[in-house]
Coordinates of C-alpha atoms and ligand atoms in Angstrom, one line a residue:
Chain A
M1 CA -148.3 55.2 53.0
F2 CA -147.2 56.0 49.2
T3 CA -146.6 59.3 48.0
K4 CA -147.6 60.5 44.5
V5 CA -144.4 62.4 43.2
H6 CA -145.9 62.9 39.7
E7 CA -149.6 61.9 39.7
D8 CA -149.9 58.2 39.0
K9 CA -146.5 58.0 37.1
V10 CA -144.1 58.1 39.6
I11 CA -145.1 57.1 43.1
A12 CA -142.5 57.1 46.2
L13 CA -142.8 54.0 48.5
G14 CA -141.0 53.3 51.7
G15 CA -140.7 54.2 55.2
T16 CA -138.6 56.7 57.5
I17 CA -135.6 55.8 59.4
P18 CA -135.0 57.4 62.8
L19 CA -131.6 59.2 62.9
D20 CA -130.4 57.9 66.4
G21 CA -126.7 57.5 65.8
R22 CA -127.3 53.8 64.0
V23 CA -126.8 54.9 60.3
S24 CA -123.6 55.3 58.9
W25 CA -124.5 57.6 56.0
V26 CA -125.6 60.5 57.8
P27 CA -123.6 63.0 59.5
A28 CA -122.6 62.3 63.0
G29 CA -125.0 63.9 65.4
A30 CA -127.8 63.8 62.7
T31 CA -131.3 63.8 64.3
G32 CA -134.9 63.6 63.0
F33 CA -136.1 61.1 60.3
Q34 CA -134.9 60.2 56.9
P35 CA -137.2 58.7 54.2
S36 CA -136.0 55.7 52.6
N37 CA -137.5 55.5 48.9
C38 CA -138.3 53.0 46.2
Y39 CA -140.2 54.6 43.2
L40 CA -143.1 53.0 41.2
L41 CA -143.2 54.1 37.7
S42 CA -146.6 53.6 36.0
E43 CA -147.5 53.8 32.3
G44 CA -150.8 51.7 31.2
S45 CA -150.0 48.1 32.3
G46 CA -146.3 48.7 32.6
R47 CA -144.7 48.8 35.8
L48 CA -141.1 49.6 36.8
L49 CA -140.1 49.6 40.5
V50 CA -136.9 51.7 41.0
D51 CA -134.9 49.9 44.0
T52 CA -136.9 48.1 46.6
G53 CA -136.6 50.2 49.8
L54 CA -135.2 48.8 53.1
A55 CA -136.0 45.4 54.5
V56 CA -137.1 47.0 57.9
H57 CA -139.8 48.6 55.9
S58 CA -140.9 45.3 53.8
Q59 CA -144.4 45.2 55.3
E60 CA -145.4 48.6 54.4
I61 CA -143.9 48.6 51.0
L62 CA -145.6 45.1 50.3
D63 CA -148.8 46.5 51.4
D64 CA -148.4 49.7 49.2
L65 CA -147.6 47.5 46.1
V66 CA -150.7 45.3 46.6
E67 CA -152.9 48.6 46.7
L68 CA -151.1 50.1 43.5
L69 CA -150.8 46.7 41.4
G70 CA -154.2 45.5 42.2
D71 CA -154.7 41.9 40.7
D72 CA -152.1 42.0 38.2
G73 CA -149.1 41.8 40.1
R74 CA -146.4 42.1 37.3
L75 CA -143.7 44.4 37.5
S76 CA -140.0 44.8 36.5
M77 CA -137.3 46.3 38.7
F78 CA -134.2 48.3 38.3
F79 CA -131.6 48.7 41.1
T80 CA -129.5 52.0 41.3
R81 CA -127.0 50.1 43.3
S82 CA -126.4 46.5 44.5
E83 CA -126.3 47.8 48.0
M84 CA -128.6 46.5 50.7
D85 CA -130.5 50.0 51.3
C86 CA -131.6 49.4 47.5
V87 CA -131.9 45.6 47.1
S88 CA -132.8 44.1 50.7
N89 CA -136.7 43.7 49.9
L90 CA -136.0 41.8 46.4
E91 CA -137.0 38.7 48.3
P92 CA -140.3 39.3 49.7
I93 CA -141.4 41.6 46.6
A94 CA -140.2 38.5 44.3
G95 CA -142.2 36.1 46.7
K96 CA -145.5 38.0 46.1
F97 CA -145.4 39.4 42.6
D98 CA -144.4 38.2 39.2
I99 CA -141.0 39.9 38.4
E100 CA -140.9 40.1 34.6
R101 CA -137.5 41.6 34.5
L102 CA -134.8 42.7 36.7
F103 CA -132.1 45.2 35.6
T104 CA -129.0 45.4 37.8
G105 CA -125.2 46.1 37.2
G106 CA -122.1 44.9 38.8
A107 CA -120.5 41.4 39.2
I108 CA -122.9 40.1 42.0
N109 CA -126.0 38.8 41.4
P110 CA -128.3 40.0 44.1
F111 CA -130.6 37.1 43.6
D112 CA -127.8 35.1 45.0
A113 CA -128.4 36.6 48.4
F114 CA -131.6 35.0 48.8
D115 CA -132.9 31.0 49.2
D116 CA -132.2 28.6 46.5
L117 CA -136.0 28.3 45.2
S118 CA -136.4 32.2 44.4
R119 CA -132.8 32.3 43.1
L120 CA -133.1 29.5 40.7
A121 CA -136.4 30.8 39.4
L122 CA -135.3 34.3 39.1
R123 CA -131.9 34.1 37.7
G124 CA -133.0 33.9 34.1
R125 CA -134.8 37.4 34.4
R126 CA -131.9 39.3 35.3
Q127 CA -130.5 41.7 32.6
Q128 CA -127.1 42.9 33.3
I129 CA -127.1 46.7 32.6
D130 CA -123.4 47.4 32.6
Q131 CA -120.2 46.0 31.1
K132 CA -116.7 46.8 32.2
G133 CA -114.9 49.2 29.8
E134 CA -111.6 50.8 29.6
G135 CA -109.7 50.7 32.9
G136 CA -112.7 49.1 34.7
D137 CA -115.3 51.8 34.2
S138 CA -118.8 50.6 34.3
M139 CA -120.6 51.6 31.1
A140 CA -124.5 51.3 30.4
R141 CA -125.3 48.4 28.3
T142 CA -128.9 48.9 28.6
P143 CA -129.1 52.4 27.9
E144 CA -132.7 52.4 28.0
I145 CA -135.6 50.5 29.7
E146 CA -138.8 50.5 28.6
V147 CA -141.6 51.1 31.1
A148 CA -144.3 50.9 28.2
P149 CA -144.4 51.9 24.8
G150 CA -143.3 55.7 24.8
R151 CA -142.2 55.9 28.3
H152 CA -138.7 54.9 28.9
L153 CA -136.2 55.0 31.8
T154 CA -132.7 56.2 30.5
I155 CA -129.8 54.6 32.4
E156 CA -126.3 56.3 32.9
S157 CA -123.4 55.5 35.3
P158 CA -122.7 58.8 37.1
L159 CA -119.3 60.0 37.2
L160 CA -120.2 61.1 41.0
R161 CA -120.6 57.8 42.7
L162 CA -119.0 55.5 45.3
L163 CA -119.8 52.2 44.6
P164 CA -121.1 50.9 41.1
T165 CA -124.3 53.0 40.5
F166 CA -126.7 54.0 38.1
W167 CA -128.8 56.9 37.7
G168 CA -132.3 56.9 35.9
W169 CA -133.8 59.7 33.9
D170 CA -137.5 59.7 33.3
A171 CA -138.0 62.3 30.5
N172 CA -141.8 61.8 30.4
T173 CA -142.1 63.2 33.9
G174 CA -138.9 65.2 34.4
T175 CA -137.7 63.1 37.0
I176 CA -133.8 62.0 37.8
F177 CA -133.3 59.1 40.0
T178 CA -130.1 59.8 41.8
S179 CA -129.7 57.1 44.1
D180 CA -127.1 57.8 47.0
T181 CA -126.6 61.7 46.2
F182 CA -128.9 64.5 46.9
T183 CA -129.9 62.6 50.1
H184 CA -129.7 65.4 52.6
G185 CA -133.5 66.3 52.9
T186 CA -134.6 65.0 56.4
M187 CA -137.8 65.4 58.3
T188 CA -138.4 66.4 61.9
S189 CA -141.2 63.8 62.4
P190 CA -141.8 60.5 60.9
D191 CA -144.9 61.9 59.6
G192 CA -143.5 64.8 57.8
S193 CA -143.7 65.3 54.0
R194 CA -141.4 63.0 51.9
I195 CA -141.2 65.9 49.2
I196 CA -139.8 69.3 49.3
D197 CA -141.8 71.3 46.9
S198 CA -142.3 74.8 48.4
L199 CA -139.3 77.4 48.0
A200 CA -140.6 79.1 51.2
E201 CA -140.6 76.1 53.5
D202 CA -137.3 74.8 52.2
T203 CA -134.9 74.9 55.2
T204 CA -132.1 73.1 53.4
T205 CA -128.5 74.7 53.9
A206 CA -125.4 74.4 52.1
K207 CA -123.7 72.9 55.1
Q208 CA -126.3 70.2 55.4
V209 CA -126.1 69.2 51.8
A210 CA -122.3 69.1 52.3
E211 CA -122.4 67.0 55.4
H212 CA -124.7 64.7 54.2
L213 CA -122.4 63.9 50.9
Y214 CA -119.2 63.7 52.9
A215 CA -120.8 61.3 55.4
K216 CA -120.8 58.7 52.9
Y217 CA -118.3 60.1 50.1
E218 CA -115.6 60.8 52.8
W219 CA -113.1 61.2 49.8
I220 CA -114.8 64.4 48.6
P221 CA -112.9 67.0 50.8
R222 CA -109.5 65.5 49.5
A223 CA -110.4 65.1 46.1
T224 CA -109.9 66.6 42.7
C225 CA -113.6 67.8 42.4
E226 CA -113.5 69.7 39.2
P227 CA -114.5 66.9 37.0
L228 CA -117.2 65.9 39.1
R229 CA -118.7 69.5 39.2
E230 CA -118.4 69.8 35.5
W231 CA -120.2 66.5 35.0
L232 CA -122.9 67.4 37.3
S233 CA -123.5 70.8 35.8
D234 CA -123.7 69.5 32.6
K235 CA -126.1 66.8 33.3
F236 CA -128.6 69.1 35.0
E237 CA -128.2 71.6 32.1
T238 CA -128.8 69.1 29.5
L239 CA -131.8 67.4 31.0
A240 CA -133.3 70.2 33.1
P241 CA -134.8 68.0 35.6
E242 CA -138.3 69.1 37.4
T243 CA -137.7 66.5 40.2
I244 CA -134.8 65.0 41.9
A245 CA -135.7 61.4 43.2
P246 CA -132.9 59.9 45.6
S247 CA -132.8 56.5 47.0
R248 CA -133.2 58.0 50.7
G249 CA -133.8 61.6 51.7
C250 CA -136.7 63.8 50.7
V251 CA -137.8 64.1 47.1
I252 CA -136.8 67.8 45.8
R253 CA -139.6 69.0 43.4
G254 CA -140.0 72.0 41.1
G255 CA -137.6 73.6 38.8
E256 CA -136.5 76.4 41.3
L257 CA -135.9 74.0 44.1
V258 CA -133.8 71.8 41.8
R259 CA -131.6 74.7 40.8
R260 CA -131.1 75.4 44.4
H261 CA -130.0 72.1 45.7
L262 CA -127.8 71.6 42.6
D263 CA -126.1 74.9 43.6
F264 CA -125.7 73.3 47.1
M265 CA -124.3 70.1 45.5
L266 CA -121.9 71.9 43.3
A267 CA -120.7 74.2 46.4
A268 CA -120.2 70.9 48.1
L269 CA -118.2 69.6 45.6
A270 CA -116.0 72.6 45.7
P271 CA -114.3 71.8 49.2
E272 CA -111.3 73.9 48.5
K273 CA -113.6 76.8 48.7
A274 CA -115.9 75.7 51.6
Chain B
M1 CA -129.7 21.3 39.3
E2 CA -127.8 24.4 37.9
E3 CA -124.2 24.9 39.6
L4 CA -124.6 27.9 41.9
V5 CA -121.3 27.7 43.6
E6 CA -118.3 30.1 42.4
T7 CA -115.0 28.6 41.9
M8 CA -113.1 27.4 45.0
S9 CA -109.9 26.0 44.4
R10 CA -109.0 22.6 45.6
D11 CA -106.3 23.9 47.7
L12 CA -108.6 25.8 49.9
P13 CA -109.5 25.8 52.8
R14 CA -105.7 26.4 53.9
E15 CA -104.1 27.4 57.3
V16 CA -102.1 30.3 56.5
A17 CA -100.9 31.1 60.1
E18 CA -101.5 29.6 63.4
G19 CA -105.2 29.5 64.1
V20 CA -106.2 31.4 60.8
T21 CA -107.6 29.3 57.9
W22 CA -108.3 30.9 54.3
M23 CA -111.4 29.9 52.6
S24 CA -112.1 31.9 49.3
S25 CA -114.0 31.6 46.0
C26 CA -113.1 33.3 42.9
L27 CA -115.3 35.7 40.9
P28 CA -114.7 36.0 37.2
F29 CA -114.4 39.5 35.9
H30 CA -115.1 40.0 32.1
L31 CA -112.8 42.5 30.4
Q32 CA -112.9 43.5 26.7
D33 CA -110.5 40.6 25.7
R34 CA -110.1 38.4 28.4
V35 CA -111.7 37.0 31.7
I36 CA -109.5 37.4 35.0
H37 CA -110.5 36.2 38.4
G38 CA -110.9 38.1 41.7
H39 CA -111.0 36.6 45.1
T40 CA -114.1 36.8 47.4
S41 CA -112.3 35.4 50.5
T42 CA -113.4 34.6 54.3
Y43 CA -111.1 33.7 56.9
L44 CA -111.6 31.8 60.2
A45 CA -109.7 32.5 63.1
Q46 CA -109.9 29.8 65.8
G47 CA -108.6 29.9 69.6
T48 CA -109.2 27.1 72.1
E49 CA -112.5 28.3 73.1
S50 CA -114.4 30.2 70.2
S51 CA -113.8 31.1 66.6
I52 CA -114.5 34.2 64.4
L53 CA -115.6 34.4 60.7
I54 CA -114.0 37.3 59.1
D55 CA -116.4 38.3 56.1
T56 CA -119.1 36.0 55.1
G57 CA -118.3 35.3 51.5
N58 CA -120.4 35.9 48.7
P59 CA -124.1 34.5 48.9
S60 CA -123.7 32.3 45.8
S61 CA -120.8 30.4 47.6
W62 CA -122.8 29.7 50.7
N63 CA -123.3 25.8 50.4
I64 CA -119.6 25.6 50.1
I65 CA -118.8 28.0 52.9
S66 CA -121.3 26.2 55.0
E67 CA -119.6 22.9 54.3
T68 CA -116.2 24.0 55.0
L69 CA -117.2 25.5 58.3
D70 CA -118.5 22.2 59.3
G71 CA -115.2 20.7 58.5
L72 CA -113.2 23.2 60.3
L73 CA -115.3 23.5 63.4
G74 CA -116.5 19.8 63.7
D75 CA -119.4 19.7 66.2
K76 CA -118.7 23.5 67.6
P77 CA -120.9 26.3 66.7
L78 CA -119.4 29.2 65.0
S79 CA -119.0 31.8 68.0
Y80 CA -118.6 35.2 66.2
V81 CA -118.8 36.7 62.5
F82 CA -117.2 40.0 61.6
P83 CA -118.3 41.7 58.7
T84 CA -115.7 44.2 57.5
H85 CA -118.6 46.4 55.7
P86 CA -122.0 46.0 54.6
E87 CA -121.6 45.0 50.8
L88 CA -122.9 41.6 49.7
P89 CA -119.4 39.9 49.3
H90 CA -118.8 40.7 52.8
T91 CA -122.0 40.3 54.5
G92 CA -124.5 38.6 52.3
N93 CA -124.4 35.4 54.1
L94 CA -125.2 37.0 57.5
P95 CA -128.8 35.6 57.8
R96 CA -127.7 32.2 56.7
L97 CA -124.9 32.2 59.5
V98 CA -127.3 33.2 62.0
E99 CA -129.8 30.7 60.8
K100 CA -127.2 28.1 61.2
Y101 CA -125.6 29.2 64.4
P102 CA -128.3 30.8 66.4
D103 CA -126.3 32.0 69.2
I104 CA -123.6 33.6 66.9
K105 CA -122.6 37.2 67.7
V106 CA -122.3 39.7 64.8
V107 CA -119.4 42.1 65.9
G108 CA -118.0 45.2 64.5
D109 CA -119.4 48.5 63.2
I110 CA -122.9 47.5 63.0
R111 CA -124.6 50.6 62.0
D112 CA -127.0 50.1 59.2
Y113 CA -127.5 46.4 59.6
H114 CA -130.5 46.4 61.7
L115 CA -132.3 48.1 58.7
F116 CA -131.0 45.4 56.1
Y117 CA -131.3 42.3 58.4
P118 CA -134.0 43.1 60.9
Q119 CA -134.2 39.5 61.7
I120 CA -130.7 39.5 63.1
V121 CA -130.9 42.5 65.4
P122 CA -130.4 40.5 68.9
N123 CA -127.1 39.0 67.2
L124 CA -125.7 42.4 66.6
H125 CA -123.0 43.6 68.9
S126 CA -121.2 46.9 68.2
R127 CA -117.5 47.0 68.6
V128 CA -115.1 50.0 68.0
P129 CA -111.2 49.8 67.1
G130 CA -109.2 48.7 70.0
D131 CA -111.8 46.4 71.2
K132 CA -110.7 42.8 71.5
V133 CA -112.5 39.4 71.2
D134 CA -111.1 36.5 73.3
L135 CA -110.8 33.3 71.4
G136 CA -109.3 31.3 74.2
G137 CA -105.6 29.8 74.3
G138 CA -103.8 33.3 73.8
Y139 CA -105.8 34.0 70.6
E140 CA -107.7 37.3 70.4
F141 CA -109.2 39.2 67.6
V142 CA -108.5 43.0 67.6
I143 CA -110.9 45.4 65.9
V144 CA -108.7 48.0 63.8
E145 CA -109.5 51.1 61.9
A146 CA -110.0 50.5 58.1
M147 CA -107.7 52.8 56.8
I148 CA -108.4 52.1 53.1
R149 CA -112.1 51.5 52.5
D150 CA -115.2 52.5 50.7
L151 CA -118.1 52.4 53.0
P152 CA -117.7 54.4 56.1
N153 CA -118.6 51.8 58.4
T154 CA -115.5 49.6 57.4
Q155 CA -113.4 48.0 60.0
W156 CA -110.3 45.9 59.6
G157 CA -109.2 43.2 62.2
F158 CA -106.0 41.7 63.6
V159 CA -105.1 38.5 65.1
P160 CA -101.8 39.3 67.4
K161 CA -100.9 35.7 68.0
S162 CA -100.6 35.1 64.3
G163 CA -99.7 38.5 63.1
V164 CA -102.4 38.4 60.6
L165 CA -104.0 41.7 59.4
F166 CA -107.6 41.5 57.8
T167 CA -107.8 44.5 55.3
A168 CA -111.1 43.8 53.7
D169 CA -111.1 45.9 50.0
G170 CA -107.4 47.3 51.1
F171 CA -104.5 45.3 49.6
C172 CA -106.7 43.9 46.9
Y173 CA -105.7 43.2 43.3
M174 CA -106.2 40.9 40.6
H175 CA -103.7 38.1 39.5
R176 CA -102.9 36.2 36.4
P177 CA -103.2 39.0 34.0
E178 CA -101.7 37.2 30.9
L179 CA -104.6 34.6 30.7
D180 CA -105.7 34.4 27.2
D181 CA -109.1 33.7 25.6
E182 CA -108.7 29.8 25.9
D183 CA -108.1 30.0 29.4
P184 CA -111.0 31.7 31.1
V185 CA -110.3 30.5 34.5
H186 CA -107.4 30.5 36.9
L187 CA -105.0 27.7 36.7
P188 CA -105.3 25.0 38.8
G189 CA -103.9 25.7 42.4
E190 CA -103.5 29.5 41.7
C191 CA -106.2 30.7 43.8
G192 CA -105.0 29.1 47.1
L193 CA -101.3 30.3 46.7
T194 CA -99.8 33.0 49.1
T195 CA -98.0 35.8 47.0
D196 CA -94.5 34.3 47.5
E197 CA -95.7 31.2 45.8
L198 CA -97.1 33.2 42.8
S199 CA -94.8 32.4 39.6
A200 CA -94.5 36.1 39.1
P201 CA -95.0 39.4 41.2
I202 CA -98.4 41.2 40.8
A203 CA -98.3 43.7 38.0
V204 CA -98.9 47.2 39.0
E205 CA -101.6 47.7 36.1
N206 CA -103.7 44.8 37.9
A207 CA -103.5 46.3 41.3
A208 CA -104.5 49.8 39.7
F209 CA -107.3 48.2 37.8
F210 CA -108.8 46.6 41.0
T211 CA -108.2 49.7 42.9
G212 CA -109.7 51.8 40.2
S213 CA -112.8 49.7 40.2
A214 CA -113.6 48.5 43.7
L215 CA -111.9 51.8 45.4
Y216 CA -113.5 54.2 42.9
W217 CA -112.5 57.4 44.7
A218 CA -108.7 56.5 44.2
R219 CA -109.3 58.1 40.6
F220 CA -110.0 61.5 42.2
A221 CA -108.0 61.5 45.4
N222 CA -104.3 61.8 44.8
D223 CA -103.1 61.0 48.4
A224 CA -101.9 57.4 48.0
D225 CA -98.6 58.2 49.8
Q226 CA -100.3 59.7 53.0
V227 CA -102.7 56.9 52.9
Y228 CA -99.9 54.2 52.8
D229 CA -97.4 55.8 55.2
R230 CA -100.2 55.7 57.8
V231 CA -101.0 51.9 56.8
G232 CA -97.2 51.2 57.2
K233 CA -97.1 52.9 60.5
L234 CA -100.0 51.0 61.7
M235 CA -98.4 47.7 60.5
D236 CA -95.1 48.4 62.2
D237 CA -96.9 49.4 65.3
L238 CA -99.3 46.3 65.5
G239 CA -96.4 43.8 64.0
V240 CA -98.3 42.5 61.1
K241 CA -96.5 39.4 59.4
I242 CA -99.4 38.7 57.0
V243 CA -102.0 40.7 55.2
A244 CA -105.2 38.8 54.3
P245 CA -107.2 40.9 51.9
T246 CA -110.7 39.9 51.0
H247 CA -110.0 40.1 47.2
G248 CA -106.6 39.1 46.3
N249 CA -103.9 36.4 47.5
V250 CA -102.9 36.3 50.9
I251 CA -99.8 38.3 51.2
T252 CA -96.8 36.8 53.2
N253 CA -94.0 38.9 51.7
I254 CA -95.2 42.3 52.6
P255 CA -92.0 44.3 51.8
E256 CA -92.2 43.1 48.1
V257 CA -96.1 43.3 47.7
A258 CA -96.9 46.8 49.7
P259 CA -95.0 48.9 47.2
I260 CA -96.6 47.3 44.0
I261 CA -100.2 47.8 45.9
R262 CA -99.1 51.5 46.7
A263 CA -97.9 52.1 43.1
G264 CA -101.2 50.6 41.8
H265 CA -103.3 52.9 43.9
K266 CA -101.3 56.0 42.6
R267 CA -101.8 54.8 39.3
A268 CA -105.5 54.6 39.8
Y269 CA -105.7 58.5 40.0
R270 CA -106.6 59.9 36.8
Y271 CA -106.6 64.0 36.9
Ligands
FE2_1 FE1 -115.4 42.9 48.1
FE2_2 FE1 -116.3 47.3 49.6
ZN3 ZN1 -115.1 44.9 49.0
ZN4 ZN1 -108.6 32.8 40.8

């Protein structure tokens, strides 16, 4: 079942993962359920899918896409990372829909993970969104993806990352796509809400945010984090997002909640004070 | 038909220690003014009874990996595969390996794989550091804690009989920094050379370049000395003779190369 994040303009798709000790990117002992998200951005006849979700949720994502795209099954895709939690439904989606363009960074072509037929057909649609700059830094080469005239996703390589990663900024809806950060929102039951949007009901703690961050970003507690904090505050101050849309974990919606979760994240990036 | 296979040196596969064969393909990295090459290696460790593939190689190299395995294994199936961590260059061929060898056991820290590859769940077998896989004839593969890593579910491996340590993204570096624009690919034979056969030592800048991009966190964590002290202790304890990284030439002269890798890692720190 898909979830409307911002009317028909941003829709979250995907399933939930039971936290049962078999997932590496959550803290040891984490329980409950974590949503795994991909997002369909729509504007007129333009559609851009941000990530593709997990292979284990393939069927529900395909069903939702059929319902949302109708007969005209054309869409473009943008991968925030070339990691399997983002790309592992590429093949089934490419098999069912007409992929117009694929925006991805890094040296590995994700199409190559799949069988020869789809690989050959799709290679030409790939657009490299980064290039290597000074000292091996990834820089956005396609700083904007047009969803439709007047609706763009602005692409940036975040300073806060582990592997090559791209964030997307949808100014039209005030949504920031943060890939594998801000992933800490979990649910107590698999049919819980994929969105945290009520200040009164938000039970998130600073400790939870830090533990989720350190589970994947193991190095943060022993790192020089000042530049990361500065970069993150700057980003949020400049863009003033209304919604944080991570590739897993609950969506965080509403200015006050965004501010609160940003503060949790900034605290997690001050391990020397924690 | 489009040529999908990445560069694989004619000099590979190559037996680099008793029972351990190096298979590799090279990925070109485009810098501002030149192209340099990085290895994406896989290694096959063989005992008298069974065999284990360490990392799966890049998906685009599947055809050549599959043919090389046919040549090395003859009519025997591959018994085990050990993906060091779930990034595409290390695991992208898992479904193809399971299709080719239906009884294969995927061993290691297999967290997350059930979400990425639901079709291979019956083949997944969790292993923790210290666990051993018996390959027969005195050959064992031992799971080792990964001391240099990006993803948290990374593991290293060791073949005690041959003294080979498999370090995944650890001990990675680029070679041939001085290639000019006319010379976009590695020189014939370079990719299959061990570090003591390279014409010049690895440049610290190239080790730093690779570390700073593949191990991005090295830019922020200024603890290379502690990390490499621990790695040095591990190598002494195990009796490591050869280091086999996924993204670099096989390291045969550890005392000369380890300080360069350590210095490159230190130089990757930026603040
Ligand atoms: Fe790699
Ligand atoms: Fe890696
Ligand atoms: Zn790697
Ligand atoms: Zn090469």
